[in-house]
JSON list of C-alpha atoms in Angstrom, two decimals:
[
{"chain": "T", "resi": 1, "resn": "UNK", "atom": "CA", "xyz": [1.46, 23.33, 8.81]},
{"chain": "T", "resi": 2, "resn": "UNK", "atom": "CA", "xyz": [-1.52, 21.77, 7.17]},
{"chain": "T", "resi": 3, "resn": "UNK", "atom": "CA", "xyz": [-3.76, 19.23, 8.64]},
{"chain": "T", "resi": 4, "resn": "UNK", "atom": "CA", "xyz": [-5.66, 16.80, 6.08]},
{"chain": "T", "resi": 5, "resn": "UNK", "atom": "CA", "xyz": [-9.41, 17.39, 7.33]},
{"chain": "T", "resi": 6, "resn": "UNK", "atom": "CA", "xyz": [-10.02, 13.97, 7.26]},
{"chain": "T", "resi": 7, "resn": "UNK", "atom": "CA", "xyz": [-7.18, 13.34, 9.24]},
{"chain": "T", "resi": 8, "resn": "UNK", "atom": "CA", "xyz": [-9.11, 15.69, 11.79]},
{"chain": "T", "resi": 9, "resn": "UNK", "atom": "CA", "xyz": [-11.98, 12.64, 12.36]},
{"chain": "T", "resi": 10, "resn": "UNK", "atom": "CA", "xyz": [-9.67, 9.92, 12.81]},
{"chain": "T", "resi": 11, "resn": "UNK", "atom": "CA", "xyz": [-10.30, 9.99, 17.02]},
{"chain": "T", "resi": 12, "resn": "UNK", "atom": "CA", "xyz": [-13.56, 8.29, 15.69]},
{"chain": "T", "resi": 13, "resn": "UNK", "atom": "CA", "xyz": [-14.09, 7.76, 11.79]},
{"chain": "T", "resi": 14, "resn": "UNK", "atom": "CA", "xyz": [-10.05, 5.50, 12.55]},
{"chain": "T", "resi": 15, "resn": "UNK", "atom": "CA", "xyz": [-11.89, 3.38, 15.60]},
{"chain": "T", "resi": 16, "resn": "UNK", "atom": "CA", "xyz": [-14.99, 2.72, 14.54]},
{"chain": "T", "resi": 17, "resn": "UNK", "atom": "CA", "xyz": [-14.21, 1.85, 10.97]},
{"chain": "T", "resi": 18, "resn": "UNK", "atom": "CA", "xyz": [-11.00, -0.55, 11.64]},
{"chain": "T", "resi": 19, "resn": "UNK", "atom": "CA", "xyz": [-13.99, -3.30, 13.93]},
{"chain": "T", "resi": 20, "resn": "UNK", "atom": "CA", "xyz": [-15.52, -3.79, 11.00]},
{"chain": "T", "resi": 21, "resn": "UNK", "atom": "CA", "xyz": [-14.60, -7.50, 8.80]},
{"chain": "T", "resi": 22, "resn": "UNK", "atom": "CA", "xyz": [-13.21, -6.65, 5.46]},
{"chain": "T", "resi": 23, "resn": "UNK", "atom": "CA", "xyz": [-16.07, -6.64, 3.51]},
{"chain": "T", "resi": 24, "resn": "UNK", "atom": "CA", "xyz": [-17.24, -5.48, -0.44]},
{"chain": "T", "resi": 25, "resn": "UNK", "atom": "CA", "xyz": [-15.73, -3.14, -2.82]},
{"chain": "T", "resi": 26, "resn": "UNK", "atom": "CA", "xyz": [-14.56, -6.56, -4.26]},
{"chain": "T", "resi": 27, "resn": "UNK", "atom": "CA", "xyz": [-11.91, -5.78, -5.91]},
{"chain": "T", "resi": 28, "resn": "UNK", "atom": "CA", "xyz": [-12.12, -6.81, -9.57]},
{"chain": "T", "resi": 29, "resn": "UNK", "atom": "CA", "xyz": [-9.27, -10.26, -11.13]},
{"chain": "T", "resi": 30, "resn": "UNK", "atom": "CA", "xyz": [-6.42, -8.82, -13.34]},
{"chain": "T", "resi": 31, "resn": "UNK", "atom": "CA", "xyz": [-5.56, -11.88, -14.34]},
{"chain": "T", "resi": 32, "resn": "UNK", "atom": "CA", "xyz": [-7.39, -15.84, -15.11]},
{"chain": "T", "resi": 33, "resn": "UNK", "atom": "CA", "xyz": [-3.83, -17.06, -13.39]},
{"chain": "T", "resi": 34, "resn": "UNK", "atom": "CA", "xyz": [-4.47, -15.66, -10.30]},
{"chain": "T", "resi": 35, "resn": "UNK", "atom": "CA", "xyz": [-6.41, -17.93, -7.71]},
{"chain": "T", "resi": 36, "resn": "UNK", "atom": "CA", "xyz": [-7.20, -18.70, -3.67]},
{"chain": "T", "resi": 37, "resn": "UNK", "atom": "CA", "xyz": [-5.28, -21.71, -4.54]},
{"chain": "T", "resi": 38, "resn": "UNK", "atom": "CA", "xyz": [-2.11, -19.42, -5.23]},
{"chain": "T", "resi": 39, "resn": "UNK", "atom": "CA", "xyz": [-0.03, -18.99, -2.23]},
{"chain": "T", "resi": 40, "resn": "UNK", "atom": "CA", "xyz": [1.30, -14.56, -4.02]},
{"chain": "T", "resi": 41, "resn": "UNK", "atom": "CA", "xyz": [5.09, -14.34, -2.52]},
{"chain": "T", "resi": 42, "resn": "UNK", "atom": "CA", "xyz": [7.55, -11.30, -2.26]},
{"chain": "T", "resi": 43, "resn": "UNK", "atom": "CA", "xyz": [10.74, -11.89, -1.69]},
{"chain": "T", "resi": 44, "resn": "UNK", "atom": "CA", "xyz": [13.17, -8.87, -2.51]},
{"chain": "T", "resi": 45, "resn": "UNK", "atom": "CA", "xyz": [16.80, -8.47, -1.22]},
{"chain": "T", "resi": 46, "resn": "UNK", "atom": "CA", "xyz": [18.86, -5.80, 0.42]},
{"chain": "T", "resi": 47, "resn": "UNK", "atom": "CA", "xyz": [19.37, -3.37, -1.93]},
{"chain": "T", "resi": 48, "resn": "UNK", "atom": "CA", "xyz": [16.20, -3.92, -4.56]},
{"chain": "T", "resi": 49, "resn": "UNK", "atom": "CA", "xyz": [14.20, -1.73, -5.52]},
{"chain": "T", "resi": 50, "resn": "UNK", "atom": "CA", "xyz": [10.65, -2.17, -4.35]},
{"chain": "T", "resi": 51, "resn": "UNK", "atom": "CA", "xyz": [7.12, -0.26, -6.13]},
{"chain": "T", "resi": 52, "resn": "UNK", "atom": "CA", "xyz": [3.90, -0.62, -4.61]},
{"chain": "T", "resi": 53, "resn": "UNK", "atom": "CA", "xyz": [1.50, 0.35, -7.52]},
{"chain": "T", "resi": 54, "resn": "UNK", "atom": "CA", "xyz": [-2.41, 1.66, -6.08]},
{"chain": "T", "resi": 55, "resn": "UNK", "atom": "CA", "xyz": [-4.13, 1.02, -9.91]},
{"chain": "T", "resi": 56, "resn": "UNK", "atom": "CA", "xyz": [-8.12, 2.85, -10.02]},
{"chain": "T", "resi": 57, "resn": "UNK", "atom": "CA", "xyz": [-9.28, 1.63, -13.66]},
{"chain": "T", "resi": 58, "resn": "UNK", "atom": "CA", "xyz": [-10.89, 4.17, -15.69]},
{"chain": "T", "resi": 59, "resn": "UNK", "atom": "CA", "xyz": [-13.92, 2.11, -16.46]},
{"chain": "T", "resi": 60, "resn": "UNK", "atom": "CA", "xyz": [-13.99, 3.08, -20.56]},
{"chain": "T", "resi": 61, "resn": "UNK", "atom": "CA", "xyz": [-9.88, 2.46, -20.19]},
{"chain": "T", "resi": 62, "resn": "UNK", "atom": "CA", "xyz": [-8.80, -0.62, -21.72]},
{"chain": "T", "resi": 63, "resn": "UNK", "atom": "CA", "xyz": [-7.41, 0.00, -24.96]},
{"chain": "T", "resi": 64, "resn": "UNK", "atom": "CA", "xyz": [-6.04, 2.89, -22.94]},
{"chain": "T", "resi": 65, "resn": "UNK", "atom": "CA", "xyz": [-4.50, 0.11, -20.69]},
{"chain": "T", "resi": 66, "resn": "UNK", "atom": "CA", "xyz": [-3.16, -2.66, -23.09]},
{"chain": "T", "resi": 67, "resn": "UNK", "atom": "CA", "xyz": [-1.82, 0.18, -25.45]},
{"chain": "T", "resi": 68, "resn": "UNK", "atom": "CA", "xyz": [0.47, 1.41, -21.29]},
{"chain": "T", "resi": 69, "resn": "UNK", "atom": "CA", "xyz": [0.96, -2.53, -20.18]},
{"chain": "T", "resi": 70, "resn": "UNK", "atom": "CA", "xyz": [2.78, -3.21, -24.23]},
{"chain": "T", "resi": 71, "resn": "UNK", "atom": "CA", "xyz": [4.68, -0.50, -24.28]},
{"chain": "T", "resi": 72, "resn": "UNK", "atom": "CA", "xyz": [5.06, -0.22, -20.55]},
{"chain": "T", "resi": 73, "resn": "UNK", "atom": "CA", "xyz": [6.05, -3.75, -19.53]},
{"chain": "T", "resi": 74, "resn": "UNK", "atom": "CA", "xyz": [9.17, -5.08, -21.75]},
{"chain": "T", "resi": 75, "resn": "UNK", "atom": "CA", "xyz": [11.13, -1.89, -21.63]},
{"chain": "T", "resi": 76, "resn": "UNK", "atom": "CA", "xyz": [10.45, -1.87, -18.30]},
{"chain": "T", "resi": 77, "resn": "UNK", "atom": "CA", "xyz": [12.10, -6.47, -17.86]},
{"chain": "T", "resi": 78, "resn": "UNK", "atom": "CA", "xyz": [15.38, -4.64, -19.84]},
{"chain": "T", "resi": 79, "resn": "UNK", "atom": "CA", "xyz": [16.07, -2.73, -16.61]},
{"chain": "T", "resi": 80, "resn": "UNK", "atom": "CA", "xyz": [14.83, -5.56, -14.53]},
{"chain": "T", "resi": 81, "resn": "UNK", "atom": "CA", "xyz": [11.36, -4.92, -13.59]},
{"chain": "T", "resi": 82, "resn": "UNK", "atom": "CA", "xyz": [9.93, -7.82, -12.13]},
{"chain": "T", "resi": 83, "resn": "UNK", "atom": "CA", "xyz": [6.38, -8.29, -11.26]},
{"chain": "T", "resi": 84, "resn": "UNK", "atom": "CA", "xyz": [6.39, -10.16, -7.42]},
{"chain": "T", "resi": 85, "resn": "UNK", "atom": "CA", "xyz": [2.84, -10.84, -6.01]},
{"chain": "T", "resi": 86, "resn": "UNK", "atom": "CA", "xyz": [-0.56, -9.51, -5.87]},
{"chain": "T", "resi": 87, "resn": "UNK", "atom": "CA", "xyz": [-2.74, -8.26, -3.08]},
{"chain": "T", "resi": 88, "resn": "UNK", "atom": "CA", "xyz": [-7.30, -7.28, -3.92]},
{"chain": "T", "resi": 89, "resn": "UNK", "atom": "CA", "xyz": [-8.61, -5.02, -1.82]},
{"chain": "T", "resi": 90, "resn": "UNK", "atom": "CA", "xyz": [-12.35, -5.41, -0.37]},
{"chain": "T", "resi": 91, "resn": "UNK", "atom": "CA", "xyz": [-12.18, -2.21, 1.06]},
{"chain": "T", "resi": 92, "resn": "UNK", "atom": "CA", "xyz": [-10.89, 0.79, 1.80]},
{"chain": "T", "resi": 93, "resn": "UNK", "atom": "CA", "xyz": [-12.10, 1.68, 5.11]},
{"chain": "T", "resi": 94, "resn": "UNK", "atom": "CA", "xyz": [-10.35, 4.85, 5.42]},
{"chain": "T", "resi": 95, "resn": "UNK", "atom": "CA", "xyz": [-9.59, 6.04, 1.76]},
{"chain": "T", "resi": 96, "resn": "UNK", "atom": "CA", "xyz": [-11.43, 8.38, -0.73]},
{"chain": "T", "resi": 97, "resn": "UNK", "atom": "CA", "xyz": [-8.99, 6.44, -3.76]},
{"chain": "T", "resi": 98, "resn": "UNK", "atom": "CA", "xyz": [-10.45, 3.36, -4.50]},
{"chain": "T", "resi": 99, "resn": "UNK", "atom": "CA", "xyz": [-8.05, 1.32, -6.09]},
{"chain": "T", "resi": 100, "resn": "UNK", "atom": "CA", "xyz": [-9.14, -2.21, -6.77]},
{"chain": "T", "resi": 101, "resn": "UNK", "atom": "CA", "xyz": [-5.37, -3.83, -6.06]},
{"chain": "T", "resi": 102, "resn": "UNK", "atom": "CA", "xyz": [-2.30, -3.29, -5.10]},
{"chain": "T", "resi": 103, "resn": "UNK", "atom": "CA", "xyz": [1.39, -5.53, -7.07]},
{"chain": "T", "resi": 104, "resn": "UNK", "atom": "CA", "xyz": [3.89, -5.35, -6.13]},
{"chain": "T", "resi": 105, "resn": "UNK", "atom": "CA", "xyz": [6.52, -4.81, -8.83]},
{"chain": "T", "resi": 106, "resn": "UNK", "atom": "CA", "xyz": [10.84, -4.87, -8.32]},
{"chain": "T", "resi": 107, "resn": "UNK", "atom": "CA", "xyz": [13.32, -3.68, -9.64]},
{"chain": "T", "resi": 108, "resn": "UNK", "atom": "CA", "xyz": [17.09, -4.97, -9.07]},
{"chain": "T", "resi": 109, "resn": "UNK", "atom": "CA", "xyz": [18.75, -2.01, -7.64]},
{"chain": "T", "resi": 110, "resn": "UNK", "atom": "CA", "xyz": [16.90, 1.97, -7.85]},
{"chain": "T", "resi": 111, "resn": "UNK", "atom": "CA", "xyz": [19.20, 3.13, -10.62]},
{"chain": "T", "resi": 112, "resn": "UNK", "atom": "CA", "xyz": [17.73, 0.69, -12.30]},
{"chain": "T", "resi": 113, "resn": "UNK", "atom": "CA", "xyz": [14.72, 2.19, -11.92]},
{"chain": "T", "resi": 114, "resn": "UNK", "atom": "CA", "xyz": [15.83, 5.21, -12.95]},
{"chain": "T", "resi": 115, "resn": "UNK", "atom": "CA", "xyz": [18.14, 4.15, -16.47]},
{"chain": "T", "resi": 116, "resn": "UNK", "atom": "CA", "xyz": [13.90, 2.98, -17.33]},
{"chain": "T", "resi": 117, "resn": "UNK", "atom": "CA", "xyz": [12.69, 6.54, -17.16]},
{"chain": "T", "resi": 118, "resn": "UNK", "atom": "CA", "xyz": [15.51, 8.14, -18.23]},
{"chain": "T", "resi": 119, "resn": "UNK", "atom": "CA", "xyz": [15.19, 5.97, -21.65]},
{"chain": "T", "resi": 120, "resn": "UNK", "atom": "CA", "xyz": [13.69, 8.53, -24.15]},
{"chain": "T", "resi": 121, "resn": "UNK", "atom": "CA", "xyz": [10.15, 7.03, -24.81]},
{"chain": "T", "resi": 122, "resn": "UNK", "atom": "CA", "xyz": [9.34, 7.03, -21.27]},
{"chain": "T", "resi": 123, "resn": "UNK", "atom": "CA", "xyz": [7.12, 10.27, -20.67]},
{"chain": "T", "resi": 124, "resn": "UNK", "atom": "CA", "xyz": [5.60, 9.36, -23.66]},
{"chain": "T", "resi": 125, "resn": "UNK", "atom": "CA", "xyz": [4.28, 6.30, -22.76]},
{"chain": "T", "resi": 126, "resn": "UNK", "atom": "CA", "xyz": [3.43, 8.11, -18.93]},
{"chain": "T", "resi": 127, "resn": "UNK", "atom": "CA", "xyz": [1.87, 10.18, -20.23]},
{"chain": "T", "resi": 128, "resn": "UNK", "atom": "CA", "xyz": [-1.11, 8.07, -21.30]},
{"chain": "T", "resi": 129, "resn": "UNK", "atom": "CA", "xyz": [-2.00, 6.48, -17.24]},
{"chain": "T", "resi": 130, "resn": "UNK", "atom": "CA", "xyz": [-4.87, 9.60, -17.30]},
{"chain": "T", "resi": 131, "resn": "UNK", "atom": "CA", "xyz": [-6.40, 7.77, -20.04]},
{"chain": "T", "resi": 132, "resn": "UNK", "atom": "CA", "xyz": [-6.30, 4.19, -18.54]},
{"chain": "T", "resi": 133, "resn": "UNK", "atom": "CA", "xyz": [-6.72, 5.14, -14.60]},
{"chain": "T", "resi": 134, "resn": "UNK", "atom": "CA", "xyz": [-8.43, 7.39, -12.66]},
{"chain": "T", "resi": 135, "resn": "UNK", "atom": "CA", "xyz": [-5.93, 7.54, -10.43]},
{"chain": "T", "resi": 136, "resn": "UNK", "atom": "CA", "xyz": [-2.06, 4.98, -10.50]},
{"chain": "T", "resi": 137, "resn": "UNK", "atom": "CA", "xyz": [-0.60, 5.55, -7.18]},
{"chain": "T", "resi": 138, "resn": "UNK", "atom": "CA", "xyz": [3.02, 3.44, -6.90]},
{"chain": "T", "resi": 139, "resn": "UNK", "atom": "CA", "xyz": [5.11, 3.79, -3.67]},
{"chain": "T", "resi": 140, "resn": "UNK", "atom": "CA", "xyz": [8.75, 3.30, -4.81]},
{"chain": "T", "resi": 141, "resn": "UNK", "atom": "CA", "xyz": [11.91, 2.88, -1.96]},
{"chain": "T", "resi": 142, "resn": "UNK", "atom": "CA", "xyz": [14.61, 0.87, -1.78]},
{"chain": "T", "resi": 143, "resn": "UNK", "atom": "CA", "xyz": [15.45, -2.52, 0.24]},
{"chain": "T", "resi": 144, "resn": "UNK", "atom": "CA", "xyz": [16.86, -2.00, 3.35]},
{"chain": "T", "resi": 145, "resn": "UNK", "atom": "CA", "xyz": [16.48, -5.73, 4.39]},
{"chain": "T", "resi": 146, "resn": "UNK", "atom": "CA", "xyz": [15.95, -8.88, 2.73]},
{"chain": "T", "resi": 147, "resn": "UNK", "atom": "CA", "xyz": [12.59, -9.68, 2.30]},
{"chain": "T", "resi": 148, "resn": "UNK", "atom": "CA", "xyz": [10.52, -12.92, 2.15]},
{"chain": "T", "resi": 149, "resn": "UNK", "atom": "CA", "xyz": [6.71, -13.02, 2.46]},
{"chain": "T", "resi": 150, "resn": "UNK", "atom": "CA", "xyz": [4.57, -15.66, 1.30]},
{"chain": "T", "resi": 151, "resn": "UNK", "atom": "CA", "xyz": [0.97, -14.15, 1.11]},
{"chain": "T", "resi": 152, "resn": "UNK", "atom": "CA", "xyz": [-1.73, -16.95, 2.50]},
{"chain": "T", "resi": 153, "resn": "UNK", "atom": "CA", "xyz": [-5.07, -16.75, 0.77]},
{"chain": "T", "resi": 154, "resn": "UNK", "atom": "CA", "xyz": [-6.87, -18.15, 4.55]},
{"chain": "T", "resi": 155, "resn": "UNK", "atom": "CA", "xyz": [-5.35, -15.36, 6.08]},
{"chain": "T", "resi": 156, "resn": "UNK", "atom": "CA", "xyz": [-6.56, -11.46, 5.59]},
{"chain": "T", "resi": 157, "resn": "UNK", "atom": "CA", "xyz": [-4.13, -7.98, 5.35]},
{"chain": "T", "resi": 158, "resn": "UNK", "atom": "CA", "xyz": [-4.43, -4.49, 6.13]},
{"chain": "T", "resi": 159, "resn": "UNK", "atom": "CA", "xyz": [-2.56, -1.27, 4.80]},
{"chain": "T", "resi": 160, "resn": "UNK", "atom": "CA", "xyz": [-2.38, 1.63, 6.32]},
{"chain": "T", "resi": 161, "resn": "UNK", "atom": "CA", "xyz": [-0.89, 4.80, 4.53]},
{"chain": "T", "resi": 162, "resn": "UNK", "atom": "CA", "xyz": [0.41, 7.29, 6.62]},
{"chain": "T", "resi": 163, "resn": "UNK", "atom": "CA", "xyz": [1.04, 10.74, 6.42]},
{"chain": "T", "resi": 164, "resn": "UNK", "atom": "CA", "xyz": [2.84, 12.16, 9.22]},
{"chain": "T", "resi": 165, "resn": "UNK", "atom": "CA", "xyz": [2.91, 14.77, 11.45]},
{"chain": "T", "resi": 166, "resn": "UNK", "atom": "CA", "xyz": [6.10, 16.94, 10.64]},
{"chain": "T", "resi": 167, "resn": "UNK", "atom": "CA", "xyz": [5.62, 18.78, 14.19]},
{"chain": "T", "resi": 168, "resn": "UNK", "atom": "CA", "xyz": [5.76, 15.31, 16.28]},
{"chain": "T", "resi": 169, "resn": "UNK", "atom": "CA", "xyz": [7.37, 13.06, 14.12]},
{"chain": "T", "resi": 170, "resn": "UNK", "atom": "CA", "xyz": [8.30, 10.33, 16.24]},
{"chain": "T", "resi": 171, "resn": "UNK", "atom": "CA", "xyz": [4.98, 10.09, 17.56]},
{"chain": "T", "resi": 172, "resn": "UNK", "atom": "CA", "xyz": [2.98, 7.55, 14.80]},
{"chain": "T", "resi": 173, "resn": "UNK", "atom": "CA", "xyz": [6.71, 4.95, 16.15]},
{"chain": "T", "resi": 174, "resn": "UNK", "atom": "CA", "xyz": [6.03, 5.92, 19.68]},
{"chain": "T", "resi": 175, "resn": "UNK", "atom": "CA", "xyz": [2.20, 5.09, 18.49]},
{"chain": "T", "resi": 176, "resn": "UNK", "atom": "CA", "xyz": [2.49, 1.41, 16.21]},
{"chain": "T", "resi": 177, "resn": "UNK", "atom": "CA", "xyz": [5.77, 0.20, 19.41]},
{"chain": "T", "resi": 178, "resn": "UNK", "atom": "CA", "xyz": [2.80, 0.80, 22.50]},
{"chain": "T", "resi": 179, "resn": "UNK", "atom": "CA", "xyz": [0.30, -1.84, 20.20]},
{"chain": "T", "resi": 180, "resn": "UNK", "atom": "CA", "xyz": [2.91, -4.37, 18.61]},
{"chain": "T", "resi": 181, "resn": "UNK", "atom": "CA", "xyz": [2.71, -6.82, 21.60]},
{"chain": "T", "resi": 182, "resn": "UNK", "atom": "CA", "xyz": [-0.95, -5.95, 21.76]},
{"chain": "T", "resi": 183, "resn": "UNK", "atom": "CA", "xyz": [-1.41, -7.28, 17.75]},
{"chain": "T", "resi": 184, "resn": "UNK", "atom": "CA", "xyz": [0.60, -9.37, 17.96]},
{"chain": "T", "resi": 185, "resn": "UNK", "atom": "CA", "xyz": [-2.08, -11.22, 20.78]},
{"chain": "T", "resi": 186, "resn": "UNK", "atom": "CA", "xyz": [-4.56, -10.75, 18.45]},
{"chain": "T", "resi": 187, "resn": "UNK", "atom": "CA", "xyz": [-3.08, -12.88, 15.80]},
{"chain": "T", "resi": 188, "resn": "UNK", "atom": "CA", "xyz": [-1.62, -10.33, 13.81]},
{"chain": "T", "resi": 189, "resn": "UNK", "atom": "CA", "xyz": [1.81, -9.65, 12.51]},
{"chain": "T", "resi": 190, "resn": "UNK", "atom": "CA", "xyz": [3.57, -7.00, 11.44]},
{"chain": "T", "resi": 191, "resn": "UNK", "atom": "CA", "xyz": [5.29, -7.40, 7.52]},
{"chain": "T", "resi": 192, "resn": "UNK", "atom": "CA", "xyz": [6.60, -5.06, 6.12]},
{"chain": "T", "resi": 193, "resn": "UNK", "atom": "CA", "xyz": [6.88, -1.16, 6.54]},
{"chain": "T", "resi": 194, "resn": "UNK", "atom": "CA", "xyz": [8.35, 1.05, 3.64]},
{"chain": "T", "resi": 195, "resn": "UNK", "atom": "CA", "xyz": [9.44, 4.47, 5.36]},
{"chain": "T", "resi": 196, "resn": "UNK", "atom": "CA", "xyz": [9.77, 7.33, 3.11]},
{"chain": "T", "resi": 197, "resn": "UNK", "atom": "CA", "xyz": [8.59, 6.57, -0.08]},
{"chain": "T", "resi": 198, "resn": "UNK", "atom": "CA", "xyz": [8.56, 7.98, -3.37]},
{"chain": "T", "resi": 199, "resn": "UNK", "atom": "CA", "xyz": [5.60, 8.23, -4.73]},
{"chain": "T", "resi": 200, "resn": "UNK", "atom": "CA", "xyz": [3.51, 8.65, -8.32]},
{"chain": "T", "resi": 201, "resn": "UNK", "atom": "CA", "xyz": [0.84, 9.77, -9.13]},
{"chain": "T", "resi": 202, "resn": "UNK", "atom": "CA", "xyz": [-1.59, 12.40, -11.68]},
{"chain": "T", "resi": 203, "resn": "UNK", "atom": "CA", "xyz": [-4.84, 12.93, -9.98]},
{"chain": "T", "resi": 204, "resn": "UNK", "atom": "CA", "xyz": [-3.86, 13.90, -6.34]},
{"chain": "T", "resi": 205, "resn": "UNK", "atom": "CA", "xyz": [-2.50, 17.07, -5.12]},
{"chain": "T", "resi": 206, "resn": "UNK", "atom": "CA", "xyz": [-0.96, 14.96, -2.08]},
{"chain": "T", "resi": 207, "resn": "UNK", "atom": "CA", "xyz": [2.75, 14.53, -1.52]},
{"chain": "T", "resi": 208, "resn": "UNK", "atom": "CA", "xyz": [3.72, 11.12, -0.68]},
{"chain": "T", "resi": 209, "resn": "UNK", "atom": "CA", "xyz": [4.02, 9.39, 2.35]},
{"chain": "T", "resi": 210, "resn": "UNK", "atom": "CA", "xyz": [5.39, 9.29, 5.30]},
{"chain": "T", "resi": 211, "resn": "UNK", "atom": "CA", "xyz": [4.97, 5.00, 5.83]},
{"chain": "T", "resi": 212, "resn": "UNK", "atom": "CA", "xyz": [3.94, 2.21, 4.54]},
{"chain": "T", "resi": 213, "resn": "UNK", "atom": "CA", "xyz": [2.71, -0.53, 7.22]},
{"chain": "T", "resi": 214, "resn": "UNK", "atom": "CA", "xyz": [1.25, -3.92, 6.04]},
{"chain": "T", "resi": 215, "resn": "UNK", "atom": "CA", "xyz": [-0.40, -6.21, 9.04]},
{"chain": "T", "resi": 216, "resn": "UNK", "atom": "CA", "xyz": [-0.65, -10.12, 8.50]},
{"chain": "T", "resi": 217, "resn": "UNK", "atom": "CA", "xyz": [-4.06, -10.97, 10.58]},
{"chain": "T", "resi": 218, "resn": "UNK", "atom": "CA", "xyz": [-5.42, -14.86, 11.77]},
{"chain": "T", "resi": 219, "resn": "UNK", "atom": "CA", "xyz": [-8.87, -13.58, 11.47]},
{"chain": "T", "resi": 220, "resn": "UNK", "atom": "CA", "xyz": [-10.71, -10.58, 10.22]},
{"chain": "T", "resi": 221, "resn": "UNK", "atom": "CA", "xyz": [-11.20, -8.89, 13.55]},
{"chain": "T", "resi": 222, "resn": "UNK", "atom": "CA", "xyz": [-8.51, -8.84, 14.90]},
{"chain": "T", "resi": 223, "resn": "UNK", "atom": "CA", "xyz": [-8.00, -4.91, 15.37]},
{"chain": "T", "resi": 224, "resn": "UNK", "atom": "CA", "xyz": [-10.97, -4.83, 16.45]},
{"chain": "T", "resi": 225, "resn": "UNK", "atom": "CA", "xyz": [-9.23, -7.01, 19.48]},
{"chain": "T", "resi": 226, "resn": "UNK", "atom": "CA", "xyz": [-6.46, -5.18, 20.20]},
{"chain": "T", "resi": 227, "resn": "UNK", "atom": "CA", "xyz": [-9.06, -1.63, 20.17]},
{"chain": "T", "resi": 228, "resn": "UNK", "atom": "CA", "xyz": [-10.25, -2.65, 23.68]},
{"chain": "T", "resi": 229, "resn": "UNK", "atom": "CA", "xyz": [-6.46, -3.31, 25.06]},
{"chain": "T", "resi": 230, "resn": "UNK", "atom": "CA", "xyz": [-5.01, -1.41, 27.23]},
{"chain": "T", "resi": 231, "resn": "UNK", "atom": "CA", "xyz": [-1.97, -0.82, 24.97]},
{"chain": "T", "resi": 232, "resn": "UNK", "atom": "CA", "xyz": [-4.19, 0.20, 22.49]},
{"chain": "T", "resi": 233, "resn": "UNK", "atom": "CA", "xyz": [-6.04, 2.71, 24.75]},
{"chain": "T", "resi": 234, "resn": "UNK", "atom": "CA", "xyz": [-2.46, 4.40, 26.27]},
{"chain": "T", "resi": 235, "resn": "UNK", "atom": "CA", "xyz": [-1.23, 4.50, 22.55]},
{"chain": "T", "resi": 236, "resn": "UNK", "atom": "CA", "xyz": [-3.72, 5.79, 20.35]},
{"chain": "T", "resi": 237, "resn": "UNK", "atom": "CA", "xyz": [-3.68, 9.46, 22.13]},
{"chain": "T", "resi": 238, "resn": "UNK", "atom": "CA", "xyz": [0.02, 9.22, 19.55]},
{"chain": "T", "resi": 239, "resn": "UNK", "atom": "CA", "xyz": [-1.54, 7.76, 17.28]},
{"chain": "T", "resi": 240, "resn": "UNK", "atom": "CA", "xyz": [-3.89, 11.32, 16.87]},
{"chain": "T", "resi": 241, "resn": "UNK", "atom": "CA", "xyz": [-0.73, 13.39, 17.76]},
{"chain": "T", "resi": 242, "resn": "UNK", "atom": "CA", "xyz": [1.50, 11.71, 15.20]},
{"chain": "T", "resi": 243, "resn": "UNK", "atom": "CA", "xyz": [-0.59, 11.83, 11.60]},
{"chain": "T", "resi": 244, "resn": "UNK", "atom": "CA", "xyz": [-1.53, 14.31, 9.70]},
{"chain": "T", "resi": 245, "resn": "UNK", "atom": "CA", "xyz": [-3.92, 12.17, 6.84]},
{"chain": "T", "resi": 246, "resn": "UNK", "atom": "CA", "xyz": [-3.91, 8.60, 6.74]},
{"chain": "T", "resi": 247, "resn": "UNK", "atom": "CA", "xyz": [-5.49, 5.89, 4.40]},
{"chain": "T", "resi": 248, "resn": "UNK", "atom": "CA", "xyz": [-6.40, 2.39, 5.69]},
{"chain": "T", "resi": 249, "resn": "UNK", "atom": "CA", "xyz": [-7.28, -0.99, 3.58]},
{"chain": "T", "resi": 250, "resn": "UNK", "atom": "CA", "xyz": [-8.30, -4.47, 4.09]},
{"chain": "T", "resi": 251, "resn": "UNK", "atom": "CA", "xyz": [-6.88, -6.86, 1.51]},
{"chain": "T", "resi": 252, "resn": "UNK", "atom": "CA", "xyz": [-6.99, -10.27, 0.73]},
{"chain": "T", "resi": 253, "resn": "UNK", "atom": "CA", "xyz": [-5.01, -12.74, -1.56]},
{"chain": "T", "resi": 254, "resn": "UNK", "atom": "CA", "xyz": [-8.03, -13.38, -3.58]},
{"chain": "T", "resi": 255, "resn": "UNK", "atom": "CA", "xyz": [-11.31, -11.67, -2.82]},
{"chain": "T", "resi": 256, "resn": "UNK", "atom": "CA", "xyz": [-12.77, -11.92, 0.95]},
{"chain": "T", "resi": 257, "resn": "UNK", "atom": "CA", "xyz": [-16.56, -11.17, 1.95]}
]
């Protein structure tokens, strides 16, 4: 089993980094229509196919991005592709990857996404991504249940992308279960877990992660409170044994410093 070097330092790095409030790496706005007054909403039903896009744009890639959008979006809409919501990434706390935001797209079902991928013009469209983005990561999975989320501009959001240890596949879930009461007590809520997603990316050797976990927080220091609890201390060994690599991001609707 290959364990990424970043994972081996998580026992200390993860604990320290997550206690830092959301700050720095202010995401750029992708649409003038989105402001602090908006409340993005993600509404998808069981059986739909959800894609989570995390882009890191090339500074000289504006023209390539516009060309890609002009070709990809109209084609995708023919198969039911719909933009659902967007969050800005304020801080890539534990990650070598520095995306500016996170965008949710949906399809009516997985078959619709496959139809798009099977279009004869799609390979040429997809091949333009390296000209437009340093990296464009897309995580996708079929919805197992209905999901209706409103992203509050006054709240704080976190995302953990986890690659679990195949030798101890249940330890990460034991960790999450063990801290859940402490998360709630600190003003946090687990709002969505995308399990075993398909991953698309053109600039990384990483395989698809095992889970994306989203949490909504009432305050930026919510996880720091969790870390002080006995539940966290008892569960932390399961985190250390349960993952081989992890990324952690702070997010918000309109950007927080």
